[in-house]
Coordinates of C-alpha atoms in Angstrom, one line a residue:
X1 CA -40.9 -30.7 -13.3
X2 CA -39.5 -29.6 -9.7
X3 CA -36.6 -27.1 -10.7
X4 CA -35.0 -28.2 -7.0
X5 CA -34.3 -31.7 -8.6
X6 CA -32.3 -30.6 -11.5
X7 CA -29.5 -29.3 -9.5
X8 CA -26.9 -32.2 -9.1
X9 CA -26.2 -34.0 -6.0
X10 CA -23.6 -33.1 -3.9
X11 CA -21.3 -36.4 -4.7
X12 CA -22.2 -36.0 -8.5
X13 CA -20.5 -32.3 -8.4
X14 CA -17.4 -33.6 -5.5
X15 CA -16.5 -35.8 -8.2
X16 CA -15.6 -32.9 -10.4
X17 CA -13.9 -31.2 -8.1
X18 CA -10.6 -33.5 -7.6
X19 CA -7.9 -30.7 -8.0
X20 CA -10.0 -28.6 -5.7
X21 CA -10.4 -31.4 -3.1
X22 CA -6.8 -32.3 -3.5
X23 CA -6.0 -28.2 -2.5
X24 CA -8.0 -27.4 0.2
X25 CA -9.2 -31.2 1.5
X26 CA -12.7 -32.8 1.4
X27 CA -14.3 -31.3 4.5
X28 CA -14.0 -27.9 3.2
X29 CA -15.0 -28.2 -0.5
X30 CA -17.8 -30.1 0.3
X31 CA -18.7 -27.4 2.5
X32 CA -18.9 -25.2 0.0
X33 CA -21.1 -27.2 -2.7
X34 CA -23.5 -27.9 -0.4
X35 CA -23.6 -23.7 0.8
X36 CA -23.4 -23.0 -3.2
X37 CA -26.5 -26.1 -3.6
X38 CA -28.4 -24.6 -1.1
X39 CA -28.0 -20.6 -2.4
X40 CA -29.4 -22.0 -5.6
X41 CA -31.9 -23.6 -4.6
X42 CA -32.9 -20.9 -2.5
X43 CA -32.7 -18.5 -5.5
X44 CA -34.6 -21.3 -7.7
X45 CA -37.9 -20.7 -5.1
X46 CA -37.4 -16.7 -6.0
X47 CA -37.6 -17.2 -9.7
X48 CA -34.2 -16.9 -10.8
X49 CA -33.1 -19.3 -13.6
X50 CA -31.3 -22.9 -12.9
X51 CA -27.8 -22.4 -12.5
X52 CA -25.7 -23.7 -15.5
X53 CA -23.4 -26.4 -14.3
X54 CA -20.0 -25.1 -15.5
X55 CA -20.5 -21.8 -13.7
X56 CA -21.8 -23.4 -10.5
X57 CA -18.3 -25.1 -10.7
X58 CA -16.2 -22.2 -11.3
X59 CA -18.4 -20.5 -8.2
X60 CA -17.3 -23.6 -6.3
X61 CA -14.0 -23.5 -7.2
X62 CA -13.5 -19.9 -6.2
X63 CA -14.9 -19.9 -2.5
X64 CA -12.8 -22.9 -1.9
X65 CA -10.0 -20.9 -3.0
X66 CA -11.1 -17.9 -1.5
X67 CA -11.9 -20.3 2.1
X68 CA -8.9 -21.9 1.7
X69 CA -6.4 -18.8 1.1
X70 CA -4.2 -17.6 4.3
X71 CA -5.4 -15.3 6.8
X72 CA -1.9 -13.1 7.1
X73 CA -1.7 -12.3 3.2
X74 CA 1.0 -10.2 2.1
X75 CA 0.1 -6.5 0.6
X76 CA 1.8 -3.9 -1.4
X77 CA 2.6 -1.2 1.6
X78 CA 2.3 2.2 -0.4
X79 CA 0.9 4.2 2.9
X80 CA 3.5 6.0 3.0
X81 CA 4.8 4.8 6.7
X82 CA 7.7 2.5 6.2
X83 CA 7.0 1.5 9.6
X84 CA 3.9 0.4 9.4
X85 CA 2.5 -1.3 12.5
X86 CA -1.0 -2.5 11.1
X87 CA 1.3 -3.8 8.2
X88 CA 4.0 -5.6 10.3
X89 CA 6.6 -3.4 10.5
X90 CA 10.4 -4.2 9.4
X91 CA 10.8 -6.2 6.1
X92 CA 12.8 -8.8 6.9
X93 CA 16.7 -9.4 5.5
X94 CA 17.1 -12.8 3.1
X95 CA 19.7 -13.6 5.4
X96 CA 17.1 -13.3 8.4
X97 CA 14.5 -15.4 6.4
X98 CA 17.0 -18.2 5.2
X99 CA 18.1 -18.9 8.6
X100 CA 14.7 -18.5 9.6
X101 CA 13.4 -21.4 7.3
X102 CA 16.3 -23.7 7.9
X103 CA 15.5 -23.3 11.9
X104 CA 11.6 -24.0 11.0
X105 CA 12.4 -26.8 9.1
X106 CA 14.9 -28.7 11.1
X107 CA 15.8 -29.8 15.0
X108 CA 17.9 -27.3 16.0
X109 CA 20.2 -26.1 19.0
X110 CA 18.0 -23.6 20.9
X111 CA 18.9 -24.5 24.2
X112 CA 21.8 -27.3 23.8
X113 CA 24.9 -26.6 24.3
X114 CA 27.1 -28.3 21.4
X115 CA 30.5 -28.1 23.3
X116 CA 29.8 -29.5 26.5
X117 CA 26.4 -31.4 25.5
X118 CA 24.4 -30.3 28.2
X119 CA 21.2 -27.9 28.3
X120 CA 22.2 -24.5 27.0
X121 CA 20.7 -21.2 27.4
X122 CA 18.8 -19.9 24.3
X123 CA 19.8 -15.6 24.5
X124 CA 23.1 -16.9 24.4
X125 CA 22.3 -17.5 20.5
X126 CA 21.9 -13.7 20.2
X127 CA 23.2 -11.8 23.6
X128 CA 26.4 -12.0 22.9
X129 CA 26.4 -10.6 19.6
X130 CA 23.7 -8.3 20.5
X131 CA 26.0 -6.4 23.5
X132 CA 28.9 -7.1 20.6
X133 CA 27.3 -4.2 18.9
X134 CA 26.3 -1.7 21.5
X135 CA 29.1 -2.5 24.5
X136 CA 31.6 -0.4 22.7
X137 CA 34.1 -3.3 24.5
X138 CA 32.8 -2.8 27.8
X139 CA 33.3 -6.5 29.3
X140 CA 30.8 -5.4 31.3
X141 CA 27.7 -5.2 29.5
X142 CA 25.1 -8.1 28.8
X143 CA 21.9 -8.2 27.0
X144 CA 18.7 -10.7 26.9
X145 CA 15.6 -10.8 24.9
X146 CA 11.8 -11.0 24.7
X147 CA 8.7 -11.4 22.5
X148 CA 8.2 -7.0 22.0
X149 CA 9.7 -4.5 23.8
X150 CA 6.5 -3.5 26.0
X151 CA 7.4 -7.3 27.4
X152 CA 10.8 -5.7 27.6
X153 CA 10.2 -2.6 30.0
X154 CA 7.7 -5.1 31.8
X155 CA 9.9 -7.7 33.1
X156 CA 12.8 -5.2 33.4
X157 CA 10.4 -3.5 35.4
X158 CA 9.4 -6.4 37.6
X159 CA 12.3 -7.7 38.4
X160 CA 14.3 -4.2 39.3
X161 CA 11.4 -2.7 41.6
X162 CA 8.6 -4.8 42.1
X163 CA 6.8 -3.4 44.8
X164 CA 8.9 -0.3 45.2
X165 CA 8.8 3.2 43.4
X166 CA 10.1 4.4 39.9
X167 CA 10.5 7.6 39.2
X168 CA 9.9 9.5 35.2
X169 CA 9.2 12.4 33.9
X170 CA 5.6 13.1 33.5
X171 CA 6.8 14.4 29.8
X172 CA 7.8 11.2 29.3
X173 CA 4.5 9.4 30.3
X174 CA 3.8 8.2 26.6
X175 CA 0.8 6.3 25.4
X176 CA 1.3 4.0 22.0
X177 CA -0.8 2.3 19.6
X178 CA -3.5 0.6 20.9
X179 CA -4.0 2.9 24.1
X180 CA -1.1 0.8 25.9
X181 CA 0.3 3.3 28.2
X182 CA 3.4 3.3 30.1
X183 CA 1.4 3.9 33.8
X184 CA -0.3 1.0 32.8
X185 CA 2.8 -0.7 32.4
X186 CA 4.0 0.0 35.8
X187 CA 1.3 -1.3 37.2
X188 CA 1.2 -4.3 35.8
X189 CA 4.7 -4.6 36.7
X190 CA 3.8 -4.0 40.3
X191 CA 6.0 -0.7 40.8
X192 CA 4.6 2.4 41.8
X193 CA 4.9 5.5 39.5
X194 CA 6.1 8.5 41.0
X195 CA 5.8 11.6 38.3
X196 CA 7.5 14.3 38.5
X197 CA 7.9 17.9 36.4
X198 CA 5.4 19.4 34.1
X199 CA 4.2 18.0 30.9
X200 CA 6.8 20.5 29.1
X201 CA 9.4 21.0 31.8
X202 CA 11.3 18.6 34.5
X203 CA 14.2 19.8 36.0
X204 CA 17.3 18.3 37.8
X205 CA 16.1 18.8 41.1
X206 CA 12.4 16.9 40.2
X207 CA 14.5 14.0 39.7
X208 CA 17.1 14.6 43.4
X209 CA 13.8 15.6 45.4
X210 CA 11.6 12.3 44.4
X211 CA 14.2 10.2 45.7
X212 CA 13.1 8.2 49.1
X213 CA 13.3 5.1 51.0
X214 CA 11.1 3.0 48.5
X215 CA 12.8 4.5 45.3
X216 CA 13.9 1.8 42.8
X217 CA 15.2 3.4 39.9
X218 CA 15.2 6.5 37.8
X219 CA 13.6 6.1 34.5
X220 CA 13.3 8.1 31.1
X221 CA 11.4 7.1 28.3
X222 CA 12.3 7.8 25.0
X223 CA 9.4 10.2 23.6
X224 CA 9.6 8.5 19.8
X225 CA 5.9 8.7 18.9
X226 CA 5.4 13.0 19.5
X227 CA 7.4 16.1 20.1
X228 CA 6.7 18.9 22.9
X229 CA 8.1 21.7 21.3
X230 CA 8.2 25.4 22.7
X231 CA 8.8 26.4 26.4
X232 CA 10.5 22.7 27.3
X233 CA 13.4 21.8 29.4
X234 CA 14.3 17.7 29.7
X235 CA 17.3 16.8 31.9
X236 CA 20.1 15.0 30.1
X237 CA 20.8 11.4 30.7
X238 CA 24.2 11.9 32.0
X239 CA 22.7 14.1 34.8
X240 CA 19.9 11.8 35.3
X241 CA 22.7 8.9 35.6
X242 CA 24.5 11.0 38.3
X243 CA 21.3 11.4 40.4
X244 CA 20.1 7.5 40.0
X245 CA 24.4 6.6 41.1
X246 CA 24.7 9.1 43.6
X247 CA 21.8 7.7 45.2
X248 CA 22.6 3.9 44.8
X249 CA 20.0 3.4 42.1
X250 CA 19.9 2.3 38.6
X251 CA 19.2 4.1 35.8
X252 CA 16.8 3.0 32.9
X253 CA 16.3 3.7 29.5
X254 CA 13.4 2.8 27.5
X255 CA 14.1 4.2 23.6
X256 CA 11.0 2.1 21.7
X257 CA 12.2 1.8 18.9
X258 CA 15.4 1.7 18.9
X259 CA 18.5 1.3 16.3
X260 CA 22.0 0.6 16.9
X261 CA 23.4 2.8 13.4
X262 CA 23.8 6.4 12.9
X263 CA 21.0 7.1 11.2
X264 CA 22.7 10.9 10.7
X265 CA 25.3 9.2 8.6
X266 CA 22.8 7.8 6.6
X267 CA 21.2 10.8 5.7
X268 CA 18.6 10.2 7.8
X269 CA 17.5 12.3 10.7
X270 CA 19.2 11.4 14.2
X271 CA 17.7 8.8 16.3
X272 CA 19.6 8.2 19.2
X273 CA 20.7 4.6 20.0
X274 CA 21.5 1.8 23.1
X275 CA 25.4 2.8 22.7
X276 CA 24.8 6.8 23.0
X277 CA 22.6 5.8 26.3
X278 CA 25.1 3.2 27.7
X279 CA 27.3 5.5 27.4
X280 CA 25.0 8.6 28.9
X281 CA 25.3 6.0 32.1
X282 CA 22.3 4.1 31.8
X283 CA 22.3 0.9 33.5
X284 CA 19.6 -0.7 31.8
X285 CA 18.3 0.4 27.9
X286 CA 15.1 -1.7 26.1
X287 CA 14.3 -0.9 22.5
X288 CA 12.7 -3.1 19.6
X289 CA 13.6 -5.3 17.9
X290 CA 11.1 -5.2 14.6
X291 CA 11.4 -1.2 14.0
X292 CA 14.1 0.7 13.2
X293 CA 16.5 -2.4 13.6
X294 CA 15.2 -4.1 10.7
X295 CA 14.5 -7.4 12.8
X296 CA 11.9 -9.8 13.9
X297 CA 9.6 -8.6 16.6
X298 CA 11.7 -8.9 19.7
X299 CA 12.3 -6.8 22.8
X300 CA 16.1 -6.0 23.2
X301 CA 17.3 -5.9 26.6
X302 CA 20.9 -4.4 27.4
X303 CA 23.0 -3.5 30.1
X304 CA 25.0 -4.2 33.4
X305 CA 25.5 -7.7 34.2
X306 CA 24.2 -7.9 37.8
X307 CA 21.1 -6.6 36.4
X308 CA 20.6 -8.7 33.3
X309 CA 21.5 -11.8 35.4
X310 CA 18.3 -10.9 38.2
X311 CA 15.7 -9.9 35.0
X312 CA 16.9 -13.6 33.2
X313 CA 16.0 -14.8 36.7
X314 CA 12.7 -13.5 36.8
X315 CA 9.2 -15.6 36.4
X316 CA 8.1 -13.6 33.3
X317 CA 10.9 -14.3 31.4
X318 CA 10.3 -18.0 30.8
X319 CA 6.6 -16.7 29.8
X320 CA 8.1 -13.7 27.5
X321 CA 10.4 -15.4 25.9
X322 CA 10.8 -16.0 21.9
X323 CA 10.8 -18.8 19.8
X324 CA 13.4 -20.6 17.7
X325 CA 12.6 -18.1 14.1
X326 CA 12.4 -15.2 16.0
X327 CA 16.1 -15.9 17.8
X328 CA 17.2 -17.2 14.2
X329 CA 15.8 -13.7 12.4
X330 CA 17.7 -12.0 15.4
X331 CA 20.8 -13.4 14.7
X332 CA 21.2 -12.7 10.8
X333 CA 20.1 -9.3 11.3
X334 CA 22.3 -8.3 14.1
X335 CA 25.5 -10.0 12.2
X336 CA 24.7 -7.9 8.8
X337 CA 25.6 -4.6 11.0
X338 CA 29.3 -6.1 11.5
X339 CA 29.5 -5.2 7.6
X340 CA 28.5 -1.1 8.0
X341 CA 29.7 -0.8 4.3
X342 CA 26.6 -2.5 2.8
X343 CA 24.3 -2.5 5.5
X344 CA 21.7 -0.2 3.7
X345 CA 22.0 -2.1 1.2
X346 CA 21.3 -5.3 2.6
X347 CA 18.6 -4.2 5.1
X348 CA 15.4 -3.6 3.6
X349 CA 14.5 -1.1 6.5
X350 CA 17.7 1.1 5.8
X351 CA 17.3 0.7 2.0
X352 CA 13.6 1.7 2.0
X353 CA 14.3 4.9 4.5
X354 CA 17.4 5.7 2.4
X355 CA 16.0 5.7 -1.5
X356 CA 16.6 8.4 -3.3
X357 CA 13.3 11.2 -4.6
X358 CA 14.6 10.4 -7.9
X359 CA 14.9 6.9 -8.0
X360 CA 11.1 6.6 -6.3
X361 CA 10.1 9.2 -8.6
X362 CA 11.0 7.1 -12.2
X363 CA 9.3 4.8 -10.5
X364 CA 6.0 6.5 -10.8
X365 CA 6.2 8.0 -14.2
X366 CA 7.0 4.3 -15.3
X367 CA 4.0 2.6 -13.5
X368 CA 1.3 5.5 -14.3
X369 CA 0.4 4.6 -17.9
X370 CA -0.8 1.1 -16.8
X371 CA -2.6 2.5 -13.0
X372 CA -4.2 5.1 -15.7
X373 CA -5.5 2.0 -18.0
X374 CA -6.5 0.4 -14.4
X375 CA -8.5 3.5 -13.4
X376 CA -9.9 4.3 -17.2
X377 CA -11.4 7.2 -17.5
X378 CA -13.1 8.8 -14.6
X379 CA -10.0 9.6 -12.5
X380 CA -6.7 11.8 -13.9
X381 CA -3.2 9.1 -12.6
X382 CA -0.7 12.1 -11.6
X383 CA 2.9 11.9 -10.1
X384 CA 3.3 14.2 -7.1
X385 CA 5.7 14.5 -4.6
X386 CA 5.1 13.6 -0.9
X387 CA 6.2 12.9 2.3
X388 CA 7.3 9.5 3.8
X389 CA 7.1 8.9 7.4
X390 CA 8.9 6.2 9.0
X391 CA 7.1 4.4 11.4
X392 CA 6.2 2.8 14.2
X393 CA 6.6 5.7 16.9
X394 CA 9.9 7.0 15.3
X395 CA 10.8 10.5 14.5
X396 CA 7.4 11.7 14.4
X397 CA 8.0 15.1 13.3
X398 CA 10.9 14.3 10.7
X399 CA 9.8 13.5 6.7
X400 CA 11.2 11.7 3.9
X401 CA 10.8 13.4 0.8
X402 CA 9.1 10.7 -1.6
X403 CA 7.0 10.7 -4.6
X404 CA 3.4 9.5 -5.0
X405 CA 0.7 8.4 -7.8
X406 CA -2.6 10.6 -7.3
X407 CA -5.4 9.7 -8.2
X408 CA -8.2 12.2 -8.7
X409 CA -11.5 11.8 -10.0
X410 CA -12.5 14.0 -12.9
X411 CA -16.1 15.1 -11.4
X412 CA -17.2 16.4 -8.0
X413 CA -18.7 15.0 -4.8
X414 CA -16.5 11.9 -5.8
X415 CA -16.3 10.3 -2.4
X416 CA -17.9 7.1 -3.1
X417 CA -15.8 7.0 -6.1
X418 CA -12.4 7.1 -4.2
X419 CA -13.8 4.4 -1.8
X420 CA -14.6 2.0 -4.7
X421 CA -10.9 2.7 -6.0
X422 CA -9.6 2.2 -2.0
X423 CA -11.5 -0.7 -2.2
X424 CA -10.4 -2.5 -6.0
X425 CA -6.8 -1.7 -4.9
X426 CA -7.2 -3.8 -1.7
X427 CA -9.3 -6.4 -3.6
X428 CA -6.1 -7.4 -5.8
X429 CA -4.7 -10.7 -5.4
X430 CA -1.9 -9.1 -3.6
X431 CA -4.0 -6.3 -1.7
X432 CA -2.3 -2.7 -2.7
X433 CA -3.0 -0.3 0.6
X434 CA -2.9 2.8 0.0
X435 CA -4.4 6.3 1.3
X436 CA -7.3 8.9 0.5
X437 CA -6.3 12.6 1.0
X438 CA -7.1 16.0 0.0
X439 CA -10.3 14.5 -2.4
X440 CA -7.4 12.0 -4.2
X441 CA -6.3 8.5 -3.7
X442 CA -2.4 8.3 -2.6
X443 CA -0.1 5.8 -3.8
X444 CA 3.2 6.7 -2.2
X445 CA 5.9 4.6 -3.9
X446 CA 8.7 4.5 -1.8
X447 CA 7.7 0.7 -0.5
X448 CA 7.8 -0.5 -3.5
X449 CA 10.8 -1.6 -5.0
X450 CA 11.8 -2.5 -8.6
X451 CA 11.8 -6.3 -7.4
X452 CA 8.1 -6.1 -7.3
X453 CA 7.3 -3.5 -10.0
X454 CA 6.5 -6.5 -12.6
X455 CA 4.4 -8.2 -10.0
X456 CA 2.4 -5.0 -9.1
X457 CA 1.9 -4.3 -12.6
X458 CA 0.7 -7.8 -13.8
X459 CA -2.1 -8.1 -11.6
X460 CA -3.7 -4.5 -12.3
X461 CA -5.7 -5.8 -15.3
X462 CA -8.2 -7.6 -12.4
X463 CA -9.1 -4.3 -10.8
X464 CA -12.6 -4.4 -11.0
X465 CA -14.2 -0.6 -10.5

């Protein structure tokens, strides 16, 4: 008898396949019988044994699930960086995702204006409360917002000097993920970089002496992602805001990331933020919305009026600008730093950067017993202590002291081994990402909150090493 026709027909195994079809739609499941059909019979022509009928089902059933699943899945961060750009960055607040959900799921009021009932502008859902929190009561202040803040210093850009000259630091000339380089940004922007200094050293004078007919603005970027450290000298923004004045310019401040707390108070190491600048004399500060602000991924744009009302004006900003969520994630983070008292608390970007070494560190010794059972027995689960880093470009050189589960094989040339654990650990239904280091796989803990222990936990009896 012809093995081929002793595997069903495609309708004969759709039939059995209702809950499947009711999931993921027809199209796609029968997609998949007829890929696993023809796998079998291609096997069946290589000897191997007719497939038995409730396993070709479960096979079915499992790449239709597998097909069917979500491209952006969520993961168990335990890198290490809290940050983490590859990983999406700030956690999101439940006030931030309620508001976002009730904006997704109904018509709202982006750009109607309920009191008068005519069109309304959409930053005013935001700006208002945004230059609220860094204006220190200056009536004179005003803010607007894009999609990231390389959008941010792009349109500011653009619409303060397009065709004319800015002038930074060529300390200051920094390059983030993804190669995107502030020169390149300039150009884009249609403004002409004029560098001045040394790599390590710019002086007053670098800034006074580059000043000319075709000079837009002064400019400093915030270096957030490295430190130059040994025979430097930076000028200070209040003497860089006296230069840009005295000449009739404007002075800009790019800080990337960004945050609008004292992050000394915290405990934290200092970051400085849009108030300390605006204050300093800057006429124009961009910084991020999805980093250490514990938002939605936004450029923030903040500053003097004249100038926020000529970058809203600008082309680009109809093609930078954010959507309905983003504005409505905006809005319920920026109002949860009205309440200081219980804003690390309520911020899961401030509670994560602020947990304590002992609380992350019962963490581990409760979770090792069952990643030890996980592992079995060719690896040794230890808890160490480690180093966090936040994220993101910020504070480079400063650590958070955190506390990590190691594991380390229990033989030699064990390379391949750690790989197959990277890999198992990924492979969960909610991928764990972690790190190899120093011959050991590192599970930093500090992400992971006692929310999500149970959940973590539950799903390490499918590791498969």
């Amino acid at each position: 008898m012809n093995e081929n026709k002793r595997l069903p027909a495609v309708d004969r195994v759709l039939q059995q396949l209702s809950a499947a079809i009711e999931t993921h739609g027809r199209p796609l499941v029968t997609g998949v019988v007829r890929s696993e059909l023809a796998a079998a019979r291609e096997g069946l022509k290589h000897g191997l044994p007719l497939p038995d009928e409730a396993n070709l089902l479960a096979a079915i059933r499992r790449r239709a699930d597998e097909a069917g699943r979500a491209n952006l899945r969520t993961v168990f961060n335990l890198t290490g960086t809290v940050l983490h750009t590859n990983l999406g960055r700030a956690q999101l607040a439940e006030e931030a995702i309620a508001l976002m959900v009730e904006a997704a799921r109904s018509p709202c009021a982006l750009e109607y204006d309920l009191a008068s009932g005519g069109r309304g502008d959409r930053d005013d859902l935001v700006s208002g409360l945004l230059a609220e929190l860094v204006a220190d009561g200056d009536p004179n202040i005003a803010a607007t917002i894009v999609n990231n803040n390389a959008a941010a210093v792009l349109l500011t850009l653009n619409a303060l000097a397009q065709g004319k000259e800015a002038v930074v630091s060529r300390g200051e000339l920094v390059e983030i993920g993804g190669a995107f380089r502030i020169p390149d940004v300039m150009r884009r922007a249609q403004v002409k970089l004029v560098e001045i200094g040394t790599t390590n050293r710019t002086h007053e004078k670098d800034y006074a002496e580059a000043i000319g007919p075709k000079t837009a603005l002064l400019m400093k970027v915030h270096t957030s992602n490295y430190a130059v450290t040994g025979f430097t000298k930076a000028v200070e923004e209040k003497a860089i805001a006296a230069i840009a004045h005295d000449a009739g310019l404007p002075f800009m401040i790019d800080l990337g990331s960004g945050t609008i707390c004292d992050f000394a108070a915290l405990g934290l190491p200092a970051e400085p933020t849009p108030q300390q600048a605006l204050a300093a004399g800057a006429d124009i500060v961009t910084f991020s919305g999805d980093k250490l602000l514990g938002g939605p991924q936004a450029g923030l744009i903040v500053g003097r009026k004249d100038l926020i009302a000529k970058i809203k004006k600008n082309p680009l900003k109809r093609a930078l600008r954010v959507g309905k969520t983003t504005l409505a994630a905006l809005e319920a983070t920026l109002r949860l730093y009205r309440d200081p008292d219980r804003l690390a608390e309520r911020l899961p970007t401030l509670r994560l950067l602020t947990r304590s070494v002992a609380e992350i560190t019962a963490l581990a010794e409760r979770l090792l017993p069952a990643v030890q059972v996980a592992i079995g027995e060719q690896a040794t689960i230890s808890v160490a202590p480690c180093s966090s880093q936040i994220g993101s470009g910020a504070l480079p050189v400063e650590r958070l002291p955190s506390a990590a589960l190691v594991v380390r094989p229990n033989f030699k040339k064990a390379g391949k081994f750690l790989l197959t654990v990277e890999a198992a650990f990924r492979g969960l239904p909610t991928p764990v990402i972690g790190h190899i280091r120093d011959d050991a796989y590192h599970l930093d803990l500090r992400c992971l909150e006692m929310k999500d222990e149970a959940r973590f936990v539950a799903q390490l009896s499918q590791m498969k090493i």
